[in-house]
Short mmCIF file of C-alpha atoms in Angstrom, two decimals:
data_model
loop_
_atom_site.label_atom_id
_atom_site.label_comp_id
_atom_site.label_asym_id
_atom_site.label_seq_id
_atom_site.Cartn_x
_atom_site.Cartn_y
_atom_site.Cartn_z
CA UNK A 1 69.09 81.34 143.37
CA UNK A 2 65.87 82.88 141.88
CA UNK A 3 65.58 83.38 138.28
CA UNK A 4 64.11 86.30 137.58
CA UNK A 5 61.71 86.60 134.65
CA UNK A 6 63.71 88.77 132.32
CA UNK A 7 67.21 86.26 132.86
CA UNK A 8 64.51 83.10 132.41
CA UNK A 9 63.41 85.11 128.85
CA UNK A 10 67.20 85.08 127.77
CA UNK A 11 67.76 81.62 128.61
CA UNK A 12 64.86 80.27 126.79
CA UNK A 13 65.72 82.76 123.77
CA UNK A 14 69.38 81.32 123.96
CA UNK A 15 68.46 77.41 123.80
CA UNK A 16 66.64 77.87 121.10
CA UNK A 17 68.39 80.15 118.87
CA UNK A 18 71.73 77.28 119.50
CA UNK A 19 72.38 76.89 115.93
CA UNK A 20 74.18 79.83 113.93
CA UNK A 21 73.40 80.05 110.63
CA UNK A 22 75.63 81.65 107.66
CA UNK A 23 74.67 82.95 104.36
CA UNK A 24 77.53 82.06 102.01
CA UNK A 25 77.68 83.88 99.08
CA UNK A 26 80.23 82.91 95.84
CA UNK A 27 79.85 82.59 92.29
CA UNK A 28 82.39 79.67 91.96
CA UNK A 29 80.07 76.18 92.31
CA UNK A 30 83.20 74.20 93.90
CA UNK A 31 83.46 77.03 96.40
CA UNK A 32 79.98 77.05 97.26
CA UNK A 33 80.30 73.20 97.98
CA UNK A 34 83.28 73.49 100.04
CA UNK A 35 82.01 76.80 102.35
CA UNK A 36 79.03 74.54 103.14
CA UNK A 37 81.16 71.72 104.34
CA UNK A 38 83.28 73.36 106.17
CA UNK A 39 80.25 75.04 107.86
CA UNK A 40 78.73 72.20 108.09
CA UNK A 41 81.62 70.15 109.71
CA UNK A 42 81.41 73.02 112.71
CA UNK A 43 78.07 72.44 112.95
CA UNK A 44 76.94 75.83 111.37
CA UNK A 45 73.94 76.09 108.98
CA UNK A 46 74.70 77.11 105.68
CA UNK A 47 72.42 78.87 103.36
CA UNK A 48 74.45 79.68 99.71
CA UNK A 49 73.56 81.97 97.45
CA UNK A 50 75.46 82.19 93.97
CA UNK A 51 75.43 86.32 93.02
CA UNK A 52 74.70 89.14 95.14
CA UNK A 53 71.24 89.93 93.97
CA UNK A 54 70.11 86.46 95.33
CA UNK A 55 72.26 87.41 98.70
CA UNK A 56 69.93 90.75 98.78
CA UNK A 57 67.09 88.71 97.88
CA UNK A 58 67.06 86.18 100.87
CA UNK A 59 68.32 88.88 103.35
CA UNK A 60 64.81 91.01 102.37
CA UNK A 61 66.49 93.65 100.41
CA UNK A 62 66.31 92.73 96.63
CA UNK A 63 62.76 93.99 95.82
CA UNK A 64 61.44 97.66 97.02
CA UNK A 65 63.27 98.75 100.33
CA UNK A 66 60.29 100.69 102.16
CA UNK A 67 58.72 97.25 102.96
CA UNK A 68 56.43 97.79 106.21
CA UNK A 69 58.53 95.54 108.36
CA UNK A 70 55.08 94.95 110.34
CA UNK A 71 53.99 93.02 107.38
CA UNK A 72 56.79 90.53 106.70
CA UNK A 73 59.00 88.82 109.40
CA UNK A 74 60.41 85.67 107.79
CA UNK A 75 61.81 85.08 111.47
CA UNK A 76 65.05 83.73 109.79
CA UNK A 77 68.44 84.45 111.54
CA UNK A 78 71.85 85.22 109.97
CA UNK A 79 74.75 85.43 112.02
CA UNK A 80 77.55 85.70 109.31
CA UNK A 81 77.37 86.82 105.74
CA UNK A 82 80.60 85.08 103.84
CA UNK A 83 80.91 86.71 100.38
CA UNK A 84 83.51 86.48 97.50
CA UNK A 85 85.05 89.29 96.44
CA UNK A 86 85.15 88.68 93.04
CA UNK A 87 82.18 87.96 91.43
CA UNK A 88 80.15 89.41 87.79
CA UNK A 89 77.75 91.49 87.83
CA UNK A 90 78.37 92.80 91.74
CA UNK A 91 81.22 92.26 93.88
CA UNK A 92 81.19 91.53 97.69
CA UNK A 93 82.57 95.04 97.96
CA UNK A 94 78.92 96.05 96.43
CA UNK A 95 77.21 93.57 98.68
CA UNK A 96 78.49 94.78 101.62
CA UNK A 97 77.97 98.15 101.04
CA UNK A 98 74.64 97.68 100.51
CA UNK A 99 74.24 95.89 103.73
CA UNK A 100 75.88 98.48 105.62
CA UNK A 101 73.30 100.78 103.84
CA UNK A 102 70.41 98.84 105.30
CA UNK A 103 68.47 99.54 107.87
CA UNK A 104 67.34 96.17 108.25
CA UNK A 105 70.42 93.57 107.73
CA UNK A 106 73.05 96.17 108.67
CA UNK A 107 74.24 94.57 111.77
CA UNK A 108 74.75 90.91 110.44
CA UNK A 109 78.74 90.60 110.37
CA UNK A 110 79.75 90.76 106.62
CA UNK A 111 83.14 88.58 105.90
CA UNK A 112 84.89 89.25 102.55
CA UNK A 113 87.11 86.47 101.13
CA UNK A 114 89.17 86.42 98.09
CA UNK A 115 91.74 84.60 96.47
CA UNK A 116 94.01 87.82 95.73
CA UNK A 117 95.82 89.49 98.35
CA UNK A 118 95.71 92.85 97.59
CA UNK A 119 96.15 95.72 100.81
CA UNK A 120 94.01 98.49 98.71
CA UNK A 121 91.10 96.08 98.16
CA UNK A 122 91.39 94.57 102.13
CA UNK A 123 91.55 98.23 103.57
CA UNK A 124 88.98 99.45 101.63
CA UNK A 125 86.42 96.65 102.91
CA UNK A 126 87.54 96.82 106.04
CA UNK A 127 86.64 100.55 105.67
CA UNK A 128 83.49 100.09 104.73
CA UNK A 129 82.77 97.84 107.83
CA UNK A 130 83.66 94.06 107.00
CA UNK A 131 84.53 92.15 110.23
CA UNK A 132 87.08 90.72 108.56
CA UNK A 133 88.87 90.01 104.91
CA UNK A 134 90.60 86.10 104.40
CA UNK A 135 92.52 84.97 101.66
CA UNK A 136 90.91 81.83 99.87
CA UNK A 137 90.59 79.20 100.00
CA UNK A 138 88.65 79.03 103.20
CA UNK A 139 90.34 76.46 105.92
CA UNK A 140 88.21 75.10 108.96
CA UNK A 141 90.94 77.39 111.61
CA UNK A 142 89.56 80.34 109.64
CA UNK A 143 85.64 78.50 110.15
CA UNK A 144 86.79 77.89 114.45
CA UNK A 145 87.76 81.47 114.42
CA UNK A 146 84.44 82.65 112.85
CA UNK A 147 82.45 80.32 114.98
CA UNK A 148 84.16 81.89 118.27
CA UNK A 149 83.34 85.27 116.82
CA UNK A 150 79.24 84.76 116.01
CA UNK A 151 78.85 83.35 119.39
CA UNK A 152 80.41 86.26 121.10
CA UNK A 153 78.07 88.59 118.46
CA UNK A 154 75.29 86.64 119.54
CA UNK A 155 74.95 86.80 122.58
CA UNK A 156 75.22 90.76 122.44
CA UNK A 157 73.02 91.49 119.81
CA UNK A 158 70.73 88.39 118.83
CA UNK A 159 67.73 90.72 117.86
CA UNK A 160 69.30 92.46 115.37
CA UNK A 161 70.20 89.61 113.44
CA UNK A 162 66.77 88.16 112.20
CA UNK A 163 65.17 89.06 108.68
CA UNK A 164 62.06 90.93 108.88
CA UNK A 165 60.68 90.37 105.06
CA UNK B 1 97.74 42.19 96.05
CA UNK B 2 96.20 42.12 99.27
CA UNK B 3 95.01 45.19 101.62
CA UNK B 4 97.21 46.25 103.05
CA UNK B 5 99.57 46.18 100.17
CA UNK B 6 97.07 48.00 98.37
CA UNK B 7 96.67 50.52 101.20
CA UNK B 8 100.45 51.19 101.38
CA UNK B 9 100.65 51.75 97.24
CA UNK B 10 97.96 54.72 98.17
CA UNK B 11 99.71 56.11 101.05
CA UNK B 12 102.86 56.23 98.32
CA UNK B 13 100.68 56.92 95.36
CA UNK B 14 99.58 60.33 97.66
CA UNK B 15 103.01 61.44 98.84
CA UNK B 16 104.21 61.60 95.39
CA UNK B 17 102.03 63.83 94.16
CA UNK B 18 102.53 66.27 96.62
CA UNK B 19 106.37 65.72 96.40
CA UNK B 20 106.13 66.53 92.59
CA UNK B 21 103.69 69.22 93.36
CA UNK B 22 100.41 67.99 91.87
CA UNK B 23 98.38 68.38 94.95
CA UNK B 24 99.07 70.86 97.39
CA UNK B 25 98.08 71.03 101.14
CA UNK B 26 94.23 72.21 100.10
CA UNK B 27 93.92 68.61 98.47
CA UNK B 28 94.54 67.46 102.40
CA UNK B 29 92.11 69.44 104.05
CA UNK B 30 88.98 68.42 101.50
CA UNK B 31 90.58 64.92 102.56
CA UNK B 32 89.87 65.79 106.08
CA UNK B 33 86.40 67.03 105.52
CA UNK B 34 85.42 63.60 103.91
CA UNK B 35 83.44 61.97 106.19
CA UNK B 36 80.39 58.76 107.26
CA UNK B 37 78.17 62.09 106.56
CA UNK B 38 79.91 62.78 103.67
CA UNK B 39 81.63 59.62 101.86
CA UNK B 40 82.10 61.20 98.54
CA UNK B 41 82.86 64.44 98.99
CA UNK B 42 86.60 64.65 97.65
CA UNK B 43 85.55 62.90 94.37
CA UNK B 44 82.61 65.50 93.86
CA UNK B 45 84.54 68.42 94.42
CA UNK B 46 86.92 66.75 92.06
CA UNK B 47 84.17 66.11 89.68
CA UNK B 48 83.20 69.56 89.69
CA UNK B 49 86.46 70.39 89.25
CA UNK B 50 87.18 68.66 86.11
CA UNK B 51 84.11 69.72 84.50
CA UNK B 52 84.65 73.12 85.43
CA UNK B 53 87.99 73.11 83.60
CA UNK B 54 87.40 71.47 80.83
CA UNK B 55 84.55 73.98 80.00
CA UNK B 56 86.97 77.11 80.67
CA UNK B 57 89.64 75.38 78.99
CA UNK B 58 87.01 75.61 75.70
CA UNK B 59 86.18 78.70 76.60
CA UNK B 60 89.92 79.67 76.38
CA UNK B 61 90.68 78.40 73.00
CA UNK B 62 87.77 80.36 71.41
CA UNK B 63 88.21 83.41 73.28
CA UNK B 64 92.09 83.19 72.51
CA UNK B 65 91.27 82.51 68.75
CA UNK B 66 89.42 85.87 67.80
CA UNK B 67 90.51 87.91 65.08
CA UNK B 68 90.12 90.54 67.98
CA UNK B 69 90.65 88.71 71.39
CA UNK B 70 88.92 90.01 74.20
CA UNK B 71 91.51 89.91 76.90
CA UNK B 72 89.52 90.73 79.70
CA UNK B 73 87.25 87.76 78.92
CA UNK B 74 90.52 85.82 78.83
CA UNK B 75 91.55 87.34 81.88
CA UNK B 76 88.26 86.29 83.20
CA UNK B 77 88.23 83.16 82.24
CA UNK B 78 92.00 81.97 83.95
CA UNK B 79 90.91 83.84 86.95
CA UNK B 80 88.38 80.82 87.41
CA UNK B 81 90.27 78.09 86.66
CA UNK B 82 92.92 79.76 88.97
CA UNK B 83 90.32 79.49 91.67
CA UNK B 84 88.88 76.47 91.24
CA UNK B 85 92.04 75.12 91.18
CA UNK B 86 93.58 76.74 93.98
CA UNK B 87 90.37 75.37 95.80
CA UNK B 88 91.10 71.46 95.40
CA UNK B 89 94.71 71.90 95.74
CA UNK B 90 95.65 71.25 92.05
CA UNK B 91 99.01 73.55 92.44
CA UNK B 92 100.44 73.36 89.28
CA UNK B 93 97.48 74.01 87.78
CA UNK B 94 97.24 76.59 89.62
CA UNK B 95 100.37 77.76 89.03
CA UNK B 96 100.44 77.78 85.66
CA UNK B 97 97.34 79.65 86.07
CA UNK B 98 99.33 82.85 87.74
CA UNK B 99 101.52 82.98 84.41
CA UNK B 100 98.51 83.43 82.02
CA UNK B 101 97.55 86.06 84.16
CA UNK B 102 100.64 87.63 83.33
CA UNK B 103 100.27 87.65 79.77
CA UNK B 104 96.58 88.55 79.53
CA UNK B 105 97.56 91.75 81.26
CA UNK B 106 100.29 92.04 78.50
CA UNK B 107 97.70 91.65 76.21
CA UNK B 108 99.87 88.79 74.14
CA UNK B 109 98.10 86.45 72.61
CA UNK B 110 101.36 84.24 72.02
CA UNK B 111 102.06 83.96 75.35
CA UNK B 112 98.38 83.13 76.21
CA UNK B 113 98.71 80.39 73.55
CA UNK B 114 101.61 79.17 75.38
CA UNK B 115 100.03 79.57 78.58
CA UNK B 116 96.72 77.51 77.54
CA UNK B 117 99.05 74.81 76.10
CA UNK B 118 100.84 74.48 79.31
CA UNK B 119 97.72 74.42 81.34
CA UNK B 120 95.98 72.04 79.19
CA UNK B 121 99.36 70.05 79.85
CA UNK B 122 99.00 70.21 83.70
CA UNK B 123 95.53 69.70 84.00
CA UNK B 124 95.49 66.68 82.35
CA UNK B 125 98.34 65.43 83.91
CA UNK B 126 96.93 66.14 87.62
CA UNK B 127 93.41 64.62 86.09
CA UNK B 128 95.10 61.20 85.46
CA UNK B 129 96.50 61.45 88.54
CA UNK B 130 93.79 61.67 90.47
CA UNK B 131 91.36 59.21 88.47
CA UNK B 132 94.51 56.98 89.17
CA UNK B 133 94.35 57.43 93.02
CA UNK B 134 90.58 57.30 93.11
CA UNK B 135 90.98 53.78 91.36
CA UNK B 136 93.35 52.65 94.39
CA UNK B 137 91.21 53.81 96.75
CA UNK B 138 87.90 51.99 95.24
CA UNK B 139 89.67 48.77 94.85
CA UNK B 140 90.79 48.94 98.41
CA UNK B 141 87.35 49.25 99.52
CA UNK B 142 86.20 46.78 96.94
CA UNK B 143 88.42 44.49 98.86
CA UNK B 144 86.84 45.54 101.78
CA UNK B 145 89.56 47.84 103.30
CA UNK B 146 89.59 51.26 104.36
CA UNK B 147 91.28 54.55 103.32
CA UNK B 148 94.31 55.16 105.31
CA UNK B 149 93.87 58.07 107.33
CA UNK B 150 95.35 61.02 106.27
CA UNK B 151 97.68 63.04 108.60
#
Protein backbone atom coordinates (compact mmCIF):
# COMPACT_ATOMS: atom_id res chain seq x y z
CA UNK A 1 0.00 0.00 0.00
CA UNK A 2 1.52 3.46 -0.81
CA UNK A 3 1.61 6.05 1.75
CA UNK A 4 0.87 9.05 0.46
CA UNK A 5 2.64 12.18 1.68
CA UNK A 6 -0.15 13.93 3.48
CA UNK A 7 -1.19 10.28 5.58
CA UNK A 8 2.93 9.89 6.13
CA UNK A 9 2.66 13.83 7.69
CA UNK A 10 -0.14 12.56 10.16
CA UNK A 11 1.64 9.59 11.18
CA UNK A 12 4.82 11.27 11.99
CA UNK A 13 2.72 14.20 13.73
CA UNK A 14 0.88 11.35 15.72
CA UNK A 15 4.13 9.44 17.11
CA UNK A 16 5.36 12.24 18.31
CA UNK A 17 2.68 14.13 19.88
CA UNK A 18 1.98 10.27 22.00
CA UNK A 19 1.94 11.82 25.30
CA UNK A 20 -1.23 13.96 26.43
CA UNK A 21 -0.60 16.44 28.66
CA UNK A 22 -3.16 18.10 31.31
CA UNK A 23 -3.10 21.36 33.01
CA UNK A 24 -4.55 20.77 36.48
CA UNK A 25 -5.68 23.57 38.13
CA UNK A 26 -6.80 23.61 42.21
CA UNK A 27 -6.10 25.70 45.04
CA UNK A 28 -6.11 22.79 47.60
CA UNK A 29 -2.10 21.53 47.81
CA UNK A 30 -3.26 17.77 48.69
CA UNK A 31 -5.45 17.95 45.59
CA UNK A 32 -2.88 19.19 43.43
CA UNK A 33 -0.65 16.17 44.61
CA UNK A 34 -3.21 13.65 44.09
CA UNK A 35 -4.54 15.00 40.30
CA UNK A 36 -0.85 14.59 39.36
CA UNK A 37 -0.69 11.04 40.49
CA UNK A 38 -3.47 9.93 39.22
CA UNK A 39 -2.36 11.51 35.87
CA UNK A 40 0.62 10.33 36.24
CA UNK A 41 -0.32 6.63 37.02
CA UNK A 42 -2.19 6.77 33.32
CA UNK A 43 0.69 7.93 31.96
CA UNK A 44 -0.56 11.57 31.33
CA UNK A 45 1.66 14.65 31.88
CA UNK A 46 0.61 16.87 34.42
CA UNK A 47 1.32 20.50 34.58
CA UNK A 48 -0.54 22.16 38.03
CA UNK A 49 -1.23 25.39 38.50
CA UNK A 50 -2.62 26.64 42.01
CA UNK A 51 -5.23 29.83 41.02
CA UNK A 52 -6.63 30.72 37.82
CA UNK A 53 -4.46 33.65 36.97
CA UNK A 54 -1.42 31.21 36.86
CA UNK A 55 -3.86 28.73 34.67
CA UNK A 56 -4.27 31.96 32.21
CA UNK A 57 -0.75 32.62 32.60
CA UNK A 58 0.76 29.27 31.25
CA UNK A 59 -2.09 28.88 28.65
CA UNK A 60 -0.77 32.55 27.06
CA UNK A 61 -3.65 34.55 28.23
CA UNK A 62 -2.71 36.30 31.58
CA UNK A 63 -0.79 39.34 30.20
CA UNK A 64 -2.25 41.61 27.14
CA UNK A 65 -4.53 39.42 24.80
CA UNK A 66 -3.64 41.05 21.25
CA UNK A 67 -0.26 39.19 21.39
CA UNK A 68 0.95 38.75 17.59
CA UNK A 69 0.70 35.01 17.70
CA UNK A 70 3.58 35.18 14.90
CA UNK A 71 5.83 36.26 17.63
CA UNK A 72 5.37 33.69 20.40
CA UNK A 73 4.67 29.91 19.89
CA UNK A 74 5.74 28.17 23.10
CA UNK A 75 4.85 24.91 20.98
CA UNK A 76 3.38 23.44 24.26
CA UNK A 77 0.24 21.16 23.98
CA UNK A 78 -2.75 20.87 26.36
CA UNK A 79 -5.19 18.34 25.85
CA UNK A 80 -7.34 18.72 29.08
CA UNK A 81 -7.73 21.64 31.41
CA UNK A 82 -8.94 20.05 35.02
CA UNK A 83 -10.04 22.97 37.26
CA UNK A 84 -11.70 23.24 40.76
CA UNK A 85 -14.64 24.88 41.07
CA UNK A 86 -14.13 26.45 44.10
CA UNK A 87 -11.32 28.44 44.45
CA UNK A 88 -10.52 32.53 45.91
CA UNK A 89 -10.06 35.02 43.99
CA UNK A 90 -11.61 33.22 40.56
CA UNK A 91 -13.53 30.18 40.27
CA UNK A 92 -13.24 27.47 37.50
CA UNK A 93 -16.59 28.84 36.39
CA UNK A 94 -14.40 32.22 35.65
CA UNK A 95 -11.61 30.17 34.17
CA UNK A 96 -13.53 28.55 31.84
CA UNK A 97 -15.31 31.28 30.67
CA UNK A 98 -12.45 32.96 29.88
CA UNK A 99 -11.16 30.12 27.89
CA UNK A 100 -14.20 29.81 25.97
CA UNK A 101 -13.64 33.61 25.34
CA UNK A 102 -10.26 32.97 23.77
CA UNK A 103 -9.40 32.85 20.59
CA UNK A 104 -6.37 31.06 21.23
CA UNK A 105 -6.98 28.19 24.04
CA UNK A 106 -10.72 27.96 23.30
CA UNK A 107 -10.75 24.52 21.99
CA UNK A 108 -8.68 22.74 24.81
CA UNK A 109 -11.49 20.60 26.68
CA UNK A 110 -12.15 22.41 30.05
CA UNK A 111 -13.26 19.77 32.97
CA UNK A 112 -14.83 21.30 36.12
CA UNK A 113 -14.62 19.28 39.36
CA UNK A 114 -15.97 20.02 42.70
CA UNK A 115 -16.64 18.55 45.85
CA UNK A 116 -20.42 19.89 46.04
CA UNK A 117 -23.02 18.49 43.99
CA UNK A 118 -25.08 21.11 43.14
CA UNK A 119 -27.47 20.79 39.54
CA UNK A 120 -27.54 24.86 39.16
CA UNK A 121 -23.73 25.12 39.39
CA UNK A 122 -23.19 21.67 36.95
CA UNK A 123 -25.77 23.04 34.32
CA UNK A 124 -24.51 26.25 34.29
CA UNK A 125 -20.83 25.00 33.36
CA UNK A 126 -21.96 22.70 31.24
CA UNK A 127 -23.69 25.72 29.59
CA UNK A 128 -20.95 27.55 29.21
CA UNK A 129 -19.11 24.66 27.37
CA UNK A 130 -17.28 22.32 30.00
CA UNK A 131 -16.87 18.76 28.58
CA UNK A 132 -17.78 17.58 31.59
CA UNK A 133 -18.47 18.40 35.58
CA UNK A 134 -17.20 15.37 38.37
CA UNK A 135 -17.77 15.32 41.85
CA UNK A 136 -14.40 15.20 43.93
CA UNK A 137 -12.46 13.62 44.80
CA UNK A 138 -11.06 12.59 41.48
CA UNK A 139 -10.81 8.51 41.10
CA UNK A 140 -8.49 6.90 38.33
CA UNK A 141 -12.19 5.42 36.39
CA UNK A 142 -12.95 9.14 36.14
CA UNK A 143 -8.82 9.64 34.86
CA UNK A 144 -9.53 6.12 32.14
CA UNK A 145 -12.60 7.92 31.06
CA UNK A 146 -10.77 11.25 30.43
CA UNK A 147 -7.86 9.51 28.87
CA UNK A 148 -10.36 7.70 26.28
CA UNK A 149 -11.86 11.10 25.68
CA UNK A 150 -8.39 13.31 24.81
CA UNK A 151 -7.36 10.61 22.53
CA UNK A 152 -10.53 10.66 20.59
CA UNK A 153 -10.13 14.86 20.74
CA UNK A 154 -6.81 14.38 19.52
CA UNK A 155 -6.83 12.85 16.87
CA UNK A 156 -9.61 15.30 15.42
CA UNK A 157 -8.27 18.42 16.31
CA UNK A 158 -4.46 18.18 17.44
CA UNK A 159 -3.66 21.72 15.97
CA UNK A 160 -5.83 23.52 17.90
CA UNK A 161 -4.55 22.42 21.02
CA UNK A 162 -0.95 23.95 21.19
CA UNK A 163 -0.13 27.40 22.96
CA UNK A 164 1.00 30.02 20.71
CA UNK A 165 2.63 32.62 23.43
CA UNK B 1 6.45 -10.98 66.56
CA UNK B 2 7.48 -12.16 63.36
CA UNK B 3 6.25 -11.02 59.67
CA UNK B 4 3.82 -12.30 59.00
CA UNK B 5 2.24 -11.82 62.35
CA UNK B 6 3.05 -8.35 61.97
CA UNK B 7 1.55 -8.24 58.47
CA UNK B 8 -1.76 -9.81 59.64
CA UNK B 9 -2.04 -7.10 62.80
CA UNK B 10 -1.99 -4.44 59.68
CA UNK B 11 -4.38 -6.14 57.51
CA UNK B 12 -6.69 -6.01 60.99
CA UNK B 13 -5.32 -2.74 62.15
CA UNK B 14 -6.84 -1.40 58.41
CA UNK B 15 -10.23 -3.11 58.44
CA UNK B 16 -11.05 -1.57 61.65
CA UNK B 17 -10.78 1.67 60.78
CA UNK B 18 -12.89 1.50 57.98
CA UNK B 19 -15.42 -0.64 60.02
CA UNK B 20 -15.55 2.25 62.63
CA UNK B 21 -15.50 4.72 59.86
CA UNK B 22 -12.14 6.46 60.18
CA UNK B 23 -11.03 5.89 56.69
CA UNK B 24 -13.30 5.67 53.98
CA UNK B 25 -12.87 4.04 50.48
CA UNK B 26 -10.67 7.33 49.20
CA UNK B 27 -7.99 6.18 51.89
CA UNK B 28 -7.94 2.82 49.47
CA UNK B 29 -7.48 4.30 46.30
CA UNK B 30 -4.31 6.73 47.45
CA UNK B 31 -3.29 3.09 48.74
CA UNK B 32 -3.52 1.91 45.25
CA UNK B 33 -1.67 4.75 43.72
CA UNK B 34 1.39 4.04 46.05
CA UNK B 35 3.84 2.65 44.07
CA UNK B 36 8.16 1.51 43.27
CA UNK B 37 7.72 5.13 41.50
CA UNK B 38 6.12 6.42 44.26
CA UNK B 39 6.97 4.63 47.76
CA UNK B 40 5.77 7.36 49.97
CA UNK B 41 3.06 8.77 48.57
CA UNK B 42 0.17 7.82 51.13
CA UNK B 43 2.29 9.19 54.05
CA UNK B 44 2.85 12.60 52.14
CA UNK B 45 -0.55 13.15 51.27
CA UNK B 46 -1.13 12.30 54.87
CA UNK B 47 1.50 14.68 55.90
CA UNK B 48 -0.01 17.34 54.03
CA UNK B 49 -3.00 16.50 55.40
CA UNK B 50 -2.24 16.90 58.96
CA UNK B 51 -0.52 20.07 58.50
CA UNK B 52 -3.19 21.39 56.55
CA UNK B 53 -5.61 20.81 59.44
CA UNK B 54 -3.94 21.71 62.11
CA UNK B 55 -3.36 25.20 60.51
CA UNK B 56 -7.28 25.57 59.68
CA UNK B 57 -8.08 24.14 62.88
CA UNK B 58 -6.05 27.55 64.32
CA UNK B 59 -7.49 29.38 61.94
CA UNK B 60 -10.94 28.26 63.29
CA UNK B 61 -10.50 29.08 66.86
CA UNK B 62 -9.48 32.72 66.09
CA UNK B 63 -11.91 33.32 63.49
CA UNK B 64 -14.66 31.69 65.84
CA UNK B 65 -13.38 33.91 68.79
CA UNK B 66 -14.12 37.52 67.36
CA UNK B 67 -16.12 39.87 69.15
CA UNK B 68 -17.70 40.01 65.55
CA UNK B 69 -17.10 36.57 63.80
CA UNK B 70 -16.79 36.59 60.27
CA UNK B 71 -18.84 33.62 59.24
CA UNK B 72 -18.03 33.47 55.80
CA UNK B 73 -14.32 33.20 56.72
CA UNK B 74 -15.54 30.39 58.98
CA UNK B 75 -17.47 29.03 56.33
CA UNK B 76 -14.38 29.23 54.33
CA UNK B 77 -12.26 27.83 56.40
CA UNK B 78 -14.43 24.18 57.12
CA UNK B 79 -14.99 24.13 53.46
CA UNK B 80 -11.13 23.21 53.30
CA UNK B 81 -10.75 21.00 55.84
CA UNK B 82 -13.97 19.36 54.40
CA UNK B 83 -11.97 18.89 51.25
CA UNK B 84 -8.90 17.95 52.26
CA UNK B 85 -10.41 15.55 54.21
CA UNK B 86 -12.78 14.14 51.92
CA UNK B 87 -9.56 13.81 49.69
CA UNK B 88 -7.54 11.21 51.97
CA UNK B 89 -10.58 9.49 53.03
CA UNK B 90 -10.66 10.79 56.66
CA UNK B 91 -14.73 10.34 56.80
CA UNK B 92 -15.51 11.37 60.02
CA UNK B 93 -13.61 14.15 59.70
CA UNK B 94 -15.21 14.81 57.03
CA UNK B 95 -18.31 14.33 58.33
CA UNK B 96 -18.19 16.31 61.06
CA UNK B 97 -17.08 18.80 58.64
CA UNK B 98 -20.76 18.83 56.79
CA UNK B 99 -22.31 19.79 60.33
CA UNK B 100 -20.20 23.00 60.80
CA UNK B 101 -21.31 23.87 57.57
CA UNK B 102 -24.63 23.81 58.87
CA UNK B 103 -24.15 26.12 61.57
CA UNK B 104 -21.94 28.67 59.83
CA UNK B 105 -24.86 29.18 57.51
CA UNK B 106 -26.96 29.63 60.75
CA UNK B 107 -24.61 32.04 61.67
CA UNK B 108 -24.29 30.38 65.44
CA UNK B 109 -21.33 30.69 66.91
CA UNK B 110 -22.33 28.02 69.69
CA UNK B 111 -22.86 25.52 67.43
CA UNK B 112 -19.59 26.32 65.54
CA UNK B 113 -17.90 26.00 68.97
CA UNK B 114 -19.40 22.70 69.23
CA UNK B 115 -18.65 21.84 65.83
CA UNK B 116 -14.74 22.81 66.14
CA UNK B 117 -14.67 20.80 69.41
CA UNK B 118 -15.99 17.79 67.73
CA UNK B 119 -13.70 18.11 64.81
CA UNK B 120 -10.71 18.74 66.80
CA UNK B 121 -12.01 15.41 68.53
CA UNK B 122 -12.06 13.41 65.22
CA UNK B 123 -9.12 14.65 63.73
CA UNK B 124 -7.02 13.74 66.31
CA UNK B 125 -8.45 10.59 66.78
CA UNK B 126 -8.06 9.55 62.91
CA UNK B 127 -4.32 11.26 63.29
CA UNK B 128 -3.34 8.63 65.95
CA UNK B 129 -4.73 6.26 63.97
CA UNK B 130 -2.93 6.61 61.18
CA UNK B 131 0.63 7.45 62.80
CA UNK B 132 -0.35 4.05 64.50
CA UNK B 133 -0.74 2.14 61.15
CA UNK B 134 2.20 3.88 59.55
CA UNK B 135 4.28 2.50 62.60
CA UNK B 136 3.06 -1.20 61.64
CA UNK B 137 3.79 -0.79 58.35
CA UNK B 138 7.57 0.61 58.94
CA UNK B 139 8.34 -2.08 61.36
CA UNK B 140 7.18 -4.64 58.90
CA UNK B 141 9.53 -3.38 56.43
CA UNK B 142 12.15 -2.84 59.05
CA UNK B 143 11.85 -6.54 59.40
CA UNK B 144 12.20 -6.82 55.95
CA UNK B 145 8.56 -7.63 54.91
CA UNK B 146 6.25 -6.11 52.63
CA UNK B 147 2.89 -4.25 52.80
CA UNK B 148 0.09 -6.57 52.22
CA UNK B 149 -1.59 -5.70 49.18
CA UNK B 150 -4.57 -3.96 49.42
CA UNK B 151 -7.77 -5.22 47.68
Amino acid sequence: MAITSSSAIDMVEYCGEDELHVLAVDDSLIDRKLMETLLKKSAIKVTTAENGQRALEYLGLGGCENHDPALTSSGVKVNLIITDYSMPGMTGYELLKKIKESSTVKEIPVVIVSSENIPTRINQCLEEGAQEFILKPLQQSDVKNLRCQMMKINKSCSGRLYLGR
Amino acid sequence: MDVSQMQRQLVDYTASLFREGFLDDQFTQLQQLQDESNPDFVIEVVSLFFEDSERLVNDLGRALNQPIVDFKKVDAHVHQLKGSSSSIGAERVKNSCIAFRNFCEEQNTEGCLRCLQQVKQEYFLVKNKLESLFRLEQQILAAGGSIPLVE
